[in-house]
Coordinates of C-alpha atoms in Angstrom, one line a residue:
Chain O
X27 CA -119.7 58.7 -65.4
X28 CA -123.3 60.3 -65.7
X29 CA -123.5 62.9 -63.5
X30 CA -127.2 63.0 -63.7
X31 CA -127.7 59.7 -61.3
X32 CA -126.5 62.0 -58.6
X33 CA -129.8 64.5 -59.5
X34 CA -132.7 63.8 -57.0
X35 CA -135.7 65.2 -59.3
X36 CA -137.6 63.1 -61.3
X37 CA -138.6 63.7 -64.8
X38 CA -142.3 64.5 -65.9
X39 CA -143.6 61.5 -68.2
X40 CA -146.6 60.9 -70.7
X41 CA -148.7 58.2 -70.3
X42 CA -147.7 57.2 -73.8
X43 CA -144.0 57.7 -72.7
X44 CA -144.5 55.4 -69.9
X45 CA -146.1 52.9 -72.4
X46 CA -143.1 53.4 -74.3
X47 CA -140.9 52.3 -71.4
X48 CA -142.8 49.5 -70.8
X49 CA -142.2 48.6 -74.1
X50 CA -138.4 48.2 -73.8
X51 CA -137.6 47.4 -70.1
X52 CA -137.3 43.9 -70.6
X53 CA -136.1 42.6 -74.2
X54 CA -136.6 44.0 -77.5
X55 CA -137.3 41.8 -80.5
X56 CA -134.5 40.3 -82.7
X57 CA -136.0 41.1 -86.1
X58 CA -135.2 43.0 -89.3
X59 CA -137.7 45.7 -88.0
X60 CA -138.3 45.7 -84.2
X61 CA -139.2 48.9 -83.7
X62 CA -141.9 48.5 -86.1
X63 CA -143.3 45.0 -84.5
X64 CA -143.3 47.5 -80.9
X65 CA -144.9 50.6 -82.3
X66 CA -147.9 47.9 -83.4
X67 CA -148.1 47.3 -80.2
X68 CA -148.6 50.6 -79.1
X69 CA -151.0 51.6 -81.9
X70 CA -148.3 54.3 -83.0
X71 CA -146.8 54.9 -85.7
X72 CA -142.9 54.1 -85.7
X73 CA -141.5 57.4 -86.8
X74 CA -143.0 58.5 -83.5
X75 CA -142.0 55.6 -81.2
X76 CA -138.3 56.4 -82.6
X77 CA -138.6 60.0 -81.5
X78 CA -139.6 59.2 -78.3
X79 CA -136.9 57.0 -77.7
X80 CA -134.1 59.7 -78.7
X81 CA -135.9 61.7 -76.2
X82 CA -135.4 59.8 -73.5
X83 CA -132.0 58.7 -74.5
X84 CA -131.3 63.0 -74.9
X85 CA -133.1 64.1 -71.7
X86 CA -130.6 60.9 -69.8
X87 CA -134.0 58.9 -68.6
X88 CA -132.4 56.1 -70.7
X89 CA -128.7 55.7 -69.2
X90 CA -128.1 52.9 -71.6
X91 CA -129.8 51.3 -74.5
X92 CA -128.4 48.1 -75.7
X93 CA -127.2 44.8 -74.9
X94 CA -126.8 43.3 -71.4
X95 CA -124.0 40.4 -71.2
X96 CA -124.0 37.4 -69.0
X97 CA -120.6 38.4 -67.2
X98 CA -119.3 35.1 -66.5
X99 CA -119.2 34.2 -70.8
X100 CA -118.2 37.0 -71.6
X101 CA -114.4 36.7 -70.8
X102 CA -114.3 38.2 -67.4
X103 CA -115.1 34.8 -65.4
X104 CA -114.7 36.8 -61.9
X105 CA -116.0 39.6 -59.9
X106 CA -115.9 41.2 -56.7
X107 CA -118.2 44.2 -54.7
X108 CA -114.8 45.5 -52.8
X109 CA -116.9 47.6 -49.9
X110 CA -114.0 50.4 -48.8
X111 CA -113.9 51.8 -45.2
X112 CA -112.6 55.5 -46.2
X113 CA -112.4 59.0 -44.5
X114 CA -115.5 61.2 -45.2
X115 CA -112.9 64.2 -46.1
X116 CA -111.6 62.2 -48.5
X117 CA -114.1 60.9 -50.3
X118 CA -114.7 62.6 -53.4
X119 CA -110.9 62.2 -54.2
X120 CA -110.9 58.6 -53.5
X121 CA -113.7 57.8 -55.6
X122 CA -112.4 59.3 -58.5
X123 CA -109.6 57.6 -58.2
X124 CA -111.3 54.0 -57.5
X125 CA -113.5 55.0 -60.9
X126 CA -110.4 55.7 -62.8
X127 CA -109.8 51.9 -62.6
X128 CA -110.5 50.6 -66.2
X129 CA -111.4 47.3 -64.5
X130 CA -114.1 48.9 -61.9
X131 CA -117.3 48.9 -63.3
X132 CA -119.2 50.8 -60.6
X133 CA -118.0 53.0 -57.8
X134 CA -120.8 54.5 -55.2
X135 CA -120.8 56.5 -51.9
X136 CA -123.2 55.2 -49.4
X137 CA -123.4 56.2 -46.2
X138 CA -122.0 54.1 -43.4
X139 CA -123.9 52.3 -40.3
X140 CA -123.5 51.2 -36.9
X141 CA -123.0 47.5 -37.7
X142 CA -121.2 48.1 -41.2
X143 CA -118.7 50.9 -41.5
X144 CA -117.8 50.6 -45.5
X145 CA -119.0 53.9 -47.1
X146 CA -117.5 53.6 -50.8
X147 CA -118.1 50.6 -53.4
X148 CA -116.7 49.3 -56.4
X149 CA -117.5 46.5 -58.3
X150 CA -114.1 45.0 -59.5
X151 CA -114.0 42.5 -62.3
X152 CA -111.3 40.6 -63.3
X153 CA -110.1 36.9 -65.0
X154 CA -110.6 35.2 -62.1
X155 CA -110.5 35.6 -58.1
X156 CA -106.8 36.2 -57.8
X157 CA -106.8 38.7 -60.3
X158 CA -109.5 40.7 -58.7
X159 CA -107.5 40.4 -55.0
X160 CA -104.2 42.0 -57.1
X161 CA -106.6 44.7 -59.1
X162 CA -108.2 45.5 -55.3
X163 CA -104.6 46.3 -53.9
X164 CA -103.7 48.0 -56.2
X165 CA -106.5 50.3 -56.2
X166 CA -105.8 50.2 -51.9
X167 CA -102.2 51.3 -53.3
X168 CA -103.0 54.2 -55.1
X169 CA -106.1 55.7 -53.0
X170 CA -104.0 54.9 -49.7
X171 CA -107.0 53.5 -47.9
X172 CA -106.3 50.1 -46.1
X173 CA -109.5 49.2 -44.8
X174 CA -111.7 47.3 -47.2
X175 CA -113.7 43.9 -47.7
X176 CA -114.2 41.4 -50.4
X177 CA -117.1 40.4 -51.1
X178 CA -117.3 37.9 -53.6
X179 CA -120.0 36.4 -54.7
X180 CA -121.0 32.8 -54.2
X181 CA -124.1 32.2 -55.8
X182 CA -126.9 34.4 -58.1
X183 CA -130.2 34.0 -56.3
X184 CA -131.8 36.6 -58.7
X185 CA -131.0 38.6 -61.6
X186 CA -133.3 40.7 -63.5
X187 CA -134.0 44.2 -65.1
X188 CA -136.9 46.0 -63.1
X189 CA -139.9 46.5 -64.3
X190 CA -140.7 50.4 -63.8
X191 CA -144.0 50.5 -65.6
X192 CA -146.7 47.6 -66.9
X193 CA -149.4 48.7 -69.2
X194 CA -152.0 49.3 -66.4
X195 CA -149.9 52.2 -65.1
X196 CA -149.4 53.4 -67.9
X197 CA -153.2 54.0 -68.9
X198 CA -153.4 56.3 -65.8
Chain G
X11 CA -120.0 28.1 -77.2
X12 CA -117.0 29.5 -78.6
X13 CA -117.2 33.1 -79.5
X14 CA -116.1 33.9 -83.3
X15 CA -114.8 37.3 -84.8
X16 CA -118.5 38.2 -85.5
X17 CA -119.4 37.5 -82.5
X18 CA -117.2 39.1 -81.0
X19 CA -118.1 42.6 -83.0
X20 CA -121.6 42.4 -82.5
X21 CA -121.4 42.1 -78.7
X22 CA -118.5 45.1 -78.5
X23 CA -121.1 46.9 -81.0
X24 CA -124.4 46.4 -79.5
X25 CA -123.5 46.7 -75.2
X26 CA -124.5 50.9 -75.8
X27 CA -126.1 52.9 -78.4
X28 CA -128.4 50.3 -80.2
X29 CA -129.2 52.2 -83.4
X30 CA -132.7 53.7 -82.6
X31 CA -133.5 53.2 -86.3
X32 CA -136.1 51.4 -88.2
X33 CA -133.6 48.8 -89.2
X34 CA -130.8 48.6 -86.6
X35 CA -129.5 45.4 -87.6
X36 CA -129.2 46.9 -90.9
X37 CA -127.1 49.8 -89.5
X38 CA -125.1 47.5 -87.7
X39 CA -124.1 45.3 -90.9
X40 CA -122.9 48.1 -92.7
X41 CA -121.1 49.8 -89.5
X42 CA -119.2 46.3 -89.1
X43 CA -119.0 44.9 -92.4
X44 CA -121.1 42.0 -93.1
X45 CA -124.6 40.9 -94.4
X46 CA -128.2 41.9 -92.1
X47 CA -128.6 38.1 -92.5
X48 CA -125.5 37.5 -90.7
X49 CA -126.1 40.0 -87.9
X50 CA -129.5 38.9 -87.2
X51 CA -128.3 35.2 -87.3
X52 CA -125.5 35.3 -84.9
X53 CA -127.3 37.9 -82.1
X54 CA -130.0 35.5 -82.3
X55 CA -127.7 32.8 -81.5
X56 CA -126.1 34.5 -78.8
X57 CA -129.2 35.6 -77.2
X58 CA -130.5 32.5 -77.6
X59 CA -127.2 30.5 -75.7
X60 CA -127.8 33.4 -73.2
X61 CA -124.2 35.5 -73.3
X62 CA -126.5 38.0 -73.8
X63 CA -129.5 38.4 -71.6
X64 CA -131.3 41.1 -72.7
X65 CA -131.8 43.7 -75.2
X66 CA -133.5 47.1 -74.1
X67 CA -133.2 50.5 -72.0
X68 CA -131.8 50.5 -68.4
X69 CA -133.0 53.8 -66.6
X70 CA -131.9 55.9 -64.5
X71 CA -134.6 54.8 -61.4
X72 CA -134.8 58.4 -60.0
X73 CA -135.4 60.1 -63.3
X74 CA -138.8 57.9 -63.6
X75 CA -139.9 59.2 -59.7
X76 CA -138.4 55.5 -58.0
X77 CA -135.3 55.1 -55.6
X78 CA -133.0 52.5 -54.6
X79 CA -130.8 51.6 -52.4
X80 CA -128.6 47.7 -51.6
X81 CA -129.6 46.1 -48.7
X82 CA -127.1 43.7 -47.2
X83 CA -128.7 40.7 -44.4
X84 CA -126.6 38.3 -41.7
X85 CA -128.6 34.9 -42.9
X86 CA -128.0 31.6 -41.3
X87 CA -127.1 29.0 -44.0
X88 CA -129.2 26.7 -43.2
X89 CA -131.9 29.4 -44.2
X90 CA -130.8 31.3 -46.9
X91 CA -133.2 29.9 -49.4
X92 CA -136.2 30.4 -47.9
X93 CA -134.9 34.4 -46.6
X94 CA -134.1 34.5 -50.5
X95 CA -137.1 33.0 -51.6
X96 CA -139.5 35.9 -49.6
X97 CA -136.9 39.0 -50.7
X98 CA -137.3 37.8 -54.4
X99 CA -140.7 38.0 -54.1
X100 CA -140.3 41.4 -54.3
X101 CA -140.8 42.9 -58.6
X102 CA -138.2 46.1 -56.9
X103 CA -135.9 43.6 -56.1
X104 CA -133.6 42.6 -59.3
X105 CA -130.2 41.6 -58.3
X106 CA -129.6 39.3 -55.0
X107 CA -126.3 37.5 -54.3
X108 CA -125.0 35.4 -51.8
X109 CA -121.5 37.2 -51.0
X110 CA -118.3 36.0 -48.5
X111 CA -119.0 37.8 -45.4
X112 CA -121.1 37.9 -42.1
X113 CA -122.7 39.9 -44.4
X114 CA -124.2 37.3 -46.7
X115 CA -127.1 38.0 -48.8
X116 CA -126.8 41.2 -50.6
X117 CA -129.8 42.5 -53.1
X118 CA -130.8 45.6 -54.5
X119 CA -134.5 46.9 -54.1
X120 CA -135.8 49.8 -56.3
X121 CA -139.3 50.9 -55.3
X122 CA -141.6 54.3 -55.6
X123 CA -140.4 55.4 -52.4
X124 CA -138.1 54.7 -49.3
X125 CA -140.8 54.8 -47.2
X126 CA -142.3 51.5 -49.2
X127 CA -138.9 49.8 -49.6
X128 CA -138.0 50.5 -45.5
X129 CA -141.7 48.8 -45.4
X130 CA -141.0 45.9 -47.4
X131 CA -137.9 45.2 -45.1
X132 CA -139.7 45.6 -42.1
X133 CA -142.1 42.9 -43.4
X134 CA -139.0 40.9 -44.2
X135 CA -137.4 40.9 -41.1
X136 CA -141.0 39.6 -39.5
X137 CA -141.9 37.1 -41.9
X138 CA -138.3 35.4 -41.9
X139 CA -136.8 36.6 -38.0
X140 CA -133.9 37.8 -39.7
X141 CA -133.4 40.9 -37.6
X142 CA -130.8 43.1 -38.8
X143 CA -130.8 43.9 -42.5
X144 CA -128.9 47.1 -43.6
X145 CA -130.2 49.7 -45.8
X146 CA -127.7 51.5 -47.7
X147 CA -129.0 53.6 -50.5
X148 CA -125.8 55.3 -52.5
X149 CA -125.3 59.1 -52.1
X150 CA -122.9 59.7 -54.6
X151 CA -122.3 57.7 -57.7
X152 CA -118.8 57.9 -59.2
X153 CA -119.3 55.6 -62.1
X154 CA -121.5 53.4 -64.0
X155 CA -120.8 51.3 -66.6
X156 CA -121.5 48.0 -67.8
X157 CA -120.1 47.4 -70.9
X158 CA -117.3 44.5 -71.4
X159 CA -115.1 44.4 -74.2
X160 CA -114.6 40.8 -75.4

């Protein structure tokens, strides 16, 4: 868990920090040297592109750097957002037990509405719809809460990795 | 395609902590065992067949000054591709599903400031007529990980 997503403040960037994040939001090269084909880019030199990239790994700005799997090849075929109706006393101690759950990937509060009372939120994955259902009781087992909805999902209509910064913003 | 034991130990390797190092494949070769050639070979291939997607940084959206939030929308079947069409419009939106509920269509939306994504979902709801779309930005995150062991 990284306790830092729960932090409100935002960090103070460089203009050639944000160029560096530009630089690696989407997909990095697959070369012998692909830091050195981005710092070109950048008109840097690539000692100092690496530095600034263990920067922003250190200060937590970069929660993960690495490779992002297409879930459905990558052995776990199914998945489920299980959306959990739970106390508000309890839950702090539900969500830590929901995260314990080697199989949840993701576990957030949010807060509830008038049309749609769920306040917690896991996404459960599993070897295929059945398995998720038993993995979801089980996690209703242990954190005693009974109230909670599956929703799987049915069909991608977009998946991408945001783009936080183009070069024009960073020039500014 | 059919995954081998190479494969298979780049993609447990590579998911987190990508060497930030001149020669990463390099680093990786001699972590795992085999030859830079072989490395760059089969996580071309795989990127390539798409089991993996991407290579780079994910973020942490409110250390770089944005917010985000999932938004869930009631959509009548017969419109859900154009309502999906319009919210995917949207750069700050980057995951949208159709999901097994009254509840149907659920995306996320990161943007510079509530106030603009609230905007953008008022603009939504009047360029569609879907009325009631939920916005339900997280308050407390218990755990994030995406890494997948194969």
């Amino acid at each position: 868990m990284n306790k830092d997503q729960n932090l409100k403040n935002s960090e103070t960037l460089t203009s050639l920090e944000k160029q560096v994040i530009a630089s690696i939001q989407a997909d990095i090269p697959i070369v012998r040297h692909p830091y050195r084909h981005i710092a070109r880019q950048l008109n840097i030199a690539e000692e100092q592109l690496l530095d600034i990239l263990r920067d922003l790994v250190q200060r937590g700005i970069i929660r993960r750097f690495g490779a992002t799997l297409k879930h459905q090849k990558s052995g776990y075929q199914a998945n489920v957002m299980v959306a959990w109706h739970v106390d508000e006393n309890r839950v702090d101690e539900v969500g830590n037990i929901m995260a314990s759950f080697r199989r949840v990937s993701h576990c957030y509060h949010r807060n509830p509405t008038a049309q749609w009372r769920y306040n917690l939120y896991t996404m459960v994955h599993g070897k295929d719809e059945k398995n998720c259902r038993d993995i979801a009781a089980k996690m209703a087992k242990k954190a005693n809460v009974d109230t909670y909805a599956m929703l799987f999902s049915r069909r991608e209509l977009k998946k991408t990795s945001m783009t936080y910064f183009n070069s024009a913003d960073a020039e500014t | 395609m059919k995954l081998n034991d190479i494969d298979k130990a780049i993609l447990n390797r590579i998911q987190s902590d990508f060497p930030i190092d001149s020669n990463p494949f390099g680093a990786i070769a001699d972590e795992l065992g085999y030859s830079e050639e072989q490395i760059l070979e089969h996580t071309l291939r795989l990127r390539q067949s798409g089991i993996i997607r991407r290579i780079g940084a994910n973020f942490v959206p409110h250390k770089l000054g944005f917010v985000s939030t999932l938004c869930a929308a009631k959509v009548p079947e017969d419109q859900i591709d154009a309502f999906a069409k319009t919210v995917n419009r949207f750069e700050g939106v980057t995951h949208n599903y159709q999901r097994e509920n009254e509840f149907n269509i659920w995306f996320t939306f990161i943007g510079k400031s509530m106030k603009e994504i609230e905007a953008a979902l008022n603009k939504i709801k009047n360029e569609t007529g879907i009325k009631t779309i939920l916005n339900l930005p997280a308050t407390k995150v218990f755990k994030i990980k995406a890494e997948f062991k194969v």
